[in-house]
Coordinates of C-alpha atoms in Angstrom, one line a residue:
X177 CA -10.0 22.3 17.6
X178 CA -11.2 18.8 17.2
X179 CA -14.0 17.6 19.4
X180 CA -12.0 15.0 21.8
X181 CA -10.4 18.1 22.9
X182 CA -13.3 20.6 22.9
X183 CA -15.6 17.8 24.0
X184 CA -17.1 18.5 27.5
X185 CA -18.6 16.2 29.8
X186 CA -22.9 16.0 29.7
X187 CA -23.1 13.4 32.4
X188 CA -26.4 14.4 34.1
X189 CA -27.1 16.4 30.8
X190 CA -30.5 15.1 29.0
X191 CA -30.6 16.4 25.2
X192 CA -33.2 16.0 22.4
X193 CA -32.2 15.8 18.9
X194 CA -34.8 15.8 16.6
X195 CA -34.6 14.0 13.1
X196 CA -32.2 11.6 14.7
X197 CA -32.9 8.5 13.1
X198 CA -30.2 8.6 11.1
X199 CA -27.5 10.9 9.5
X200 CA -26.2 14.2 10.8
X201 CA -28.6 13.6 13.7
X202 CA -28.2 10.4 14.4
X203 CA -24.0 11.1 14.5
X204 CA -24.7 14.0 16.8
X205 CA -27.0 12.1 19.0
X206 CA -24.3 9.3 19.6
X207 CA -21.4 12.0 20.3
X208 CA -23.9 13.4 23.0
X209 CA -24.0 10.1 24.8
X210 CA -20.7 9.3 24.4
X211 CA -20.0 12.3 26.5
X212 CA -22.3 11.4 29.1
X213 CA -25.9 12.7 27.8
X214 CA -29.0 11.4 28.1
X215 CA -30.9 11.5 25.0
X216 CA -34.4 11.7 22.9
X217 CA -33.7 9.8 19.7
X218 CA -36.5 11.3 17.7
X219 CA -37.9 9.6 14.3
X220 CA -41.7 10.3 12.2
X221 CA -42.0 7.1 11.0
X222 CA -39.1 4.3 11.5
X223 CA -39.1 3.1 14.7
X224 CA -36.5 0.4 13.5
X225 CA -34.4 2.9 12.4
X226 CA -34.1 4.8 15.9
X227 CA -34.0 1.6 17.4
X228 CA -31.2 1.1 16.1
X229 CA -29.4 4.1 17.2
X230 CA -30.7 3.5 20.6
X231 CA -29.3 0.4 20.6
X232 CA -25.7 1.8 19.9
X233 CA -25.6 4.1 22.3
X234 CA -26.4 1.9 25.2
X235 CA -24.1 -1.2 23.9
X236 CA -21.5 1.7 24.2
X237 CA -22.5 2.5 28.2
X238 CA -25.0 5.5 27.1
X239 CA -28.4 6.4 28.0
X240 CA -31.2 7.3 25.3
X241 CA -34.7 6.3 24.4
X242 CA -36.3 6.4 21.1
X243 CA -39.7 8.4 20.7
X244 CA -42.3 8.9 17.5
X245 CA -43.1 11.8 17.2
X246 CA -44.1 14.0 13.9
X247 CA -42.7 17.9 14.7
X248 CA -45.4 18.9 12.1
X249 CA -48.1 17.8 14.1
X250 CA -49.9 19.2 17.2
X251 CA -48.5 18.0 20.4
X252 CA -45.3 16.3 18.4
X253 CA -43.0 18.7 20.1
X254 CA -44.4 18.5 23.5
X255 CA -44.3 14.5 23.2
X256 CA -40.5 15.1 23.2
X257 CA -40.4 17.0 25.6
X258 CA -42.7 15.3 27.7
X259 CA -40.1 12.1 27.2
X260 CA -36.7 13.9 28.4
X261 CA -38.6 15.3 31.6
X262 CA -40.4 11.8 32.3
X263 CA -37.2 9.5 31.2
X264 CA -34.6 11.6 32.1
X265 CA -35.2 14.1 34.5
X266 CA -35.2 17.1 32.6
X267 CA -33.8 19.1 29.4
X268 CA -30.5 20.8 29.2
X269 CA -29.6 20.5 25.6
X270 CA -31.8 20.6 22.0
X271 CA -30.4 20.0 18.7
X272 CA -33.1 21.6 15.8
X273 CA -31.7 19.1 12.9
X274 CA -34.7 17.8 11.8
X275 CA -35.8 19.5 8.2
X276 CA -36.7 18.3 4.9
X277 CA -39.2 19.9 2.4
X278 CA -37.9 18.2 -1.0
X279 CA -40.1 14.7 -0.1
X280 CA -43.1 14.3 -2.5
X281 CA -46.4 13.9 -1.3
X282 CA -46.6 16.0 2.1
X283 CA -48.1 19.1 0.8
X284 CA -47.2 22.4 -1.4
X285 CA -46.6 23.9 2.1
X286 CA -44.3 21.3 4.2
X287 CA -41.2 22.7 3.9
X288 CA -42.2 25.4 5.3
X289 CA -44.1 23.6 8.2
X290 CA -41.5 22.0 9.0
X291 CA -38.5 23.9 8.6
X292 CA -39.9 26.9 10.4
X293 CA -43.2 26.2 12.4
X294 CA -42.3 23.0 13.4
X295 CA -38.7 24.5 14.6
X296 CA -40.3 27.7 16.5
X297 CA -43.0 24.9 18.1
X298 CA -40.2 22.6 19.3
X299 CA -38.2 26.1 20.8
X300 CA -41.7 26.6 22.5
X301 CA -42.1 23.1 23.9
X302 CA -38.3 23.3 24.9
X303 CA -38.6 26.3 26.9
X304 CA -40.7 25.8 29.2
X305 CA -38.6 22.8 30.5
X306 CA -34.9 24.6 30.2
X307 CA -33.3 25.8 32.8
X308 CA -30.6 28.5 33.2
X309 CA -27.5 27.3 31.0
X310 CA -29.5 25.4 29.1
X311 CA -28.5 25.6 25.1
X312 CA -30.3 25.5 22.0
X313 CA -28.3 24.2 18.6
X314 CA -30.1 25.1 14.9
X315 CA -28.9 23.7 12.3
X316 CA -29.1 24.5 8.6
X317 CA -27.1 24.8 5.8
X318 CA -25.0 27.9 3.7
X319 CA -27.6 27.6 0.8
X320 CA -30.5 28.4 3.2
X321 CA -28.7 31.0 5.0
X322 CA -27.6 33.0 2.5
X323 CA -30.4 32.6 0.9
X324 CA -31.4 36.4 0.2
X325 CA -27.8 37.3 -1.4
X326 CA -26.8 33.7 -3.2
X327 CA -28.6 31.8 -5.6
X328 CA -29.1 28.3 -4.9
X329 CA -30.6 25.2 -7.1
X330 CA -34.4 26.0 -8.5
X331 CA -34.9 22.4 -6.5
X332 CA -33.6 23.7 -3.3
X333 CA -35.3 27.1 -3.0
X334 CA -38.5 26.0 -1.4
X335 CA -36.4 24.5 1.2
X336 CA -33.6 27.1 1.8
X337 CA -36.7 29.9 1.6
X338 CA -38.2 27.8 4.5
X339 CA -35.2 27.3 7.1
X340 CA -33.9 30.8 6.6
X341 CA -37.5 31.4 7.7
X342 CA -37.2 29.0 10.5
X343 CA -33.6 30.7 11.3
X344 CA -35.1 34.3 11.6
X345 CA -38.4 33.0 13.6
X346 CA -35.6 31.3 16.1
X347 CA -33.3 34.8 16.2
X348 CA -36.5 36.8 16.9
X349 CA -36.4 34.9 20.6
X350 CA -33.2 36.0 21.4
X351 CA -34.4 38.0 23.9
X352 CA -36.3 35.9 25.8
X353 CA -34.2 33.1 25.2
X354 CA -31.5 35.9 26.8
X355 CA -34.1 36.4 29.9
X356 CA -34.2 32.9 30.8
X357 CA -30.4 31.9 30.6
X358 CA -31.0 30.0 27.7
X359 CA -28.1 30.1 24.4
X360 CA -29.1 30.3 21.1
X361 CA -26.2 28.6 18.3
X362 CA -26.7 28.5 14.5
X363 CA -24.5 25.9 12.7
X364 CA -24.8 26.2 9.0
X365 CA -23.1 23.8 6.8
X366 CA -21.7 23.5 3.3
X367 CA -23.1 20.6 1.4
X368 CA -23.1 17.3 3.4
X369 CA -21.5 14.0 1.6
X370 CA -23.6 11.1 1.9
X371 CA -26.8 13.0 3.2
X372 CA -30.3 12.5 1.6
X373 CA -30.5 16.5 0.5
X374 CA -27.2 15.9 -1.0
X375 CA -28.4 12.5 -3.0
X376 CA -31.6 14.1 -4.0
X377 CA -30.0 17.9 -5.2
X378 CA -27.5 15.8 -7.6
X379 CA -30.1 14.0 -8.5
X380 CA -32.1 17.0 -9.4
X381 CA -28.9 19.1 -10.8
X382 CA -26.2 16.4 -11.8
X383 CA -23.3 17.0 -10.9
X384 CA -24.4 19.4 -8.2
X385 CA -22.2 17.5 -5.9
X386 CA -19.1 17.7 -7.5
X387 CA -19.5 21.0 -8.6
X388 CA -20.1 21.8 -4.8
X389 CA -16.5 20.3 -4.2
X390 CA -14.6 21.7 -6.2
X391 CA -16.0 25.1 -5.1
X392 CA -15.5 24.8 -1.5
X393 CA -12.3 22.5 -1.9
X394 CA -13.6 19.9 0.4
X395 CA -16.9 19.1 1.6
X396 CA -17.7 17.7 5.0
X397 CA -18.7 13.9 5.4
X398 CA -22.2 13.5 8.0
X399 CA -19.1 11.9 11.1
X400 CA -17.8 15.2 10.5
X401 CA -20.6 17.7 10.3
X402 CA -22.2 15.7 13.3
X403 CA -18.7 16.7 15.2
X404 CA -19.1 20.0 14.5
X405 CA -22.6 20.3 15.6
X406 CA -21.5 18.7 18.7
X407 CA -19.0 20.6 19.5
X408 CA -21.7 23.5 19.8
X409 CA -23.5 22.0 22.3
X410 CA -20.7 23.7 24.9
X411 CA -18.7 25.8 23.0
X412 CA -17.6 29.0 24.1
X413 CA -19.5 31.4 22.1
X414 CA -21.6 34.3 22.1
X415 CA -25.6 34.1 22.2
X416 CA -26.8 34.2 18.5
X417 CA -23.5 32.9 17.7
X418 CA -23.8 31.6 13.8
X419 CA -20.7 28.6 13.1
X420 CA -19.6 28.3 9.7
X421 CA -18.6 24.7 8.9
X422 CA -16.9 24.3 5.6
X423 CA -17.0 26.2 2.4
X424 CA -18.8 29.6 3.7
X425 CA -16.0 31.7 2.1
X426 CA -17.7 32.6 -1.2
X427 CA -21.1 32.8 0.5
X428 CA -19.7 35.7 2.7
X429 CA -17.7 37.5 -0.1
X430 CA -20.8 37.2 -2.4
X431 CA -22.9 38.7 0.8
X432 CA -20.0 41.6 0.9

């Protein structure tokens, strides 16, 4: 099902997506507004960069504002937060994309900052301004959620260690995510063409890439992914729901 037909209409919606800035996030948060969301562009550091994003989605009739704000810091969640209430009314949707952990310079202990404490701390944040039928969309990627049965690259272990740690610390609020009428999705992805993880892995392991490929047959470009992702914002699925997109098949035969 492609996502002009699953698409459903947002207007009145107001969404954050962190690590929006650009790529997979960026994509997603345009898709959003183009079906009638209002959203929190979120960036650490380039305000040009979400500007720019910003600026697309309002010369295309959408509504979004662009706010700083570091997820690994105290109070960066709430500022996001604080922005969809104050700008927009409120918060309906939030899209857990941002991650990292293979950057130099930001401590032995980022990834794991950021791809799990940061998450649960956004989720907390969140929470508190959700209403019933409100949903919450993680996303991560095959190689960090299989990470306890596949192998992945030595260069990507910290990282998939650290968002299947993130993944878990989300699952264990199921229930009181249940208890407040708010959905929990997992979208886990193949490899992503074009994406900084991607660049730096083959950079890392060359050829990782193009090993990936021919594995999975086809890997999924950042426009596509960010449909995907998207597309869980409303789909019909269970609570706890985990969407595989792409390549998962030898992941879940090697899980048995």
């Amino acid at each position: 099902m492609s996502e002009t037909t699953a698409a459903k209409d947002l207007s009145g919606k107001a969404a954050i997506v962190t690590g929006s800035s650009r790529g997979i996030g960026a994509e997603t948060a345009k898709l959003l507004a183009a079906r009638g969301a209002s959203v929190v562009i979120n960036y650490r550091q380039k305000a040009p960069r979400a500007n720019k994003v910003v600026a697309a989605i309002e010369e295309a009739g959408g509504r979004a504002v662009a706010v700083g704000a570091d997820l690994t810091a105290e109070g960066g969640a709430q500022t996001l937060v604080d922005a969809a209430v104050e700008q927009f009314g409120g918060l309906d949707l939030l899209v857990l994309n941002a991650s990292g952990g293979m950057e130099s310079g930001l401590g032995e202990d980022y990834a794991l900052r950021l791809n799990r404490d940061a998450q649960v701390s956004m989720l907390e944040a969140a929470m508190g301004a959700m209403k019933p039928g409100s949903r919450v969309v993680f996303v991560t990627s095959h190689q960090a959620h299989f990470i306890h049965t596949v192998p992945t690259m030595d260069a990507y272990v910290p990282v998939a260690k650290s968002k299947r740690a993130g993944e878990d610390a989300l699952r264990e609020r199921l229930p009181e995510l249940e208890e407040k009428g708010i959905k929990l999705v997992v979208v886990s992805g193949d490899m992503i063409e074009g994406t900084i993880t991607a660049t730096l892995l083959d950079r890392s392991t060359p050829g990782a890439i193009e090993a990936r490929r021919e594995a999975a047959g086809k890997l999924y470009s950042v426009e596509e992914f960010a449909a995907e992702v998207a597309q869980m914002v409303t789909a019909d699925v269970e609570h706890g729901h985990t969407e595989y997109v792409g390549g998962a098949e030898d992941f879940l035969s090697a899980r048995g």
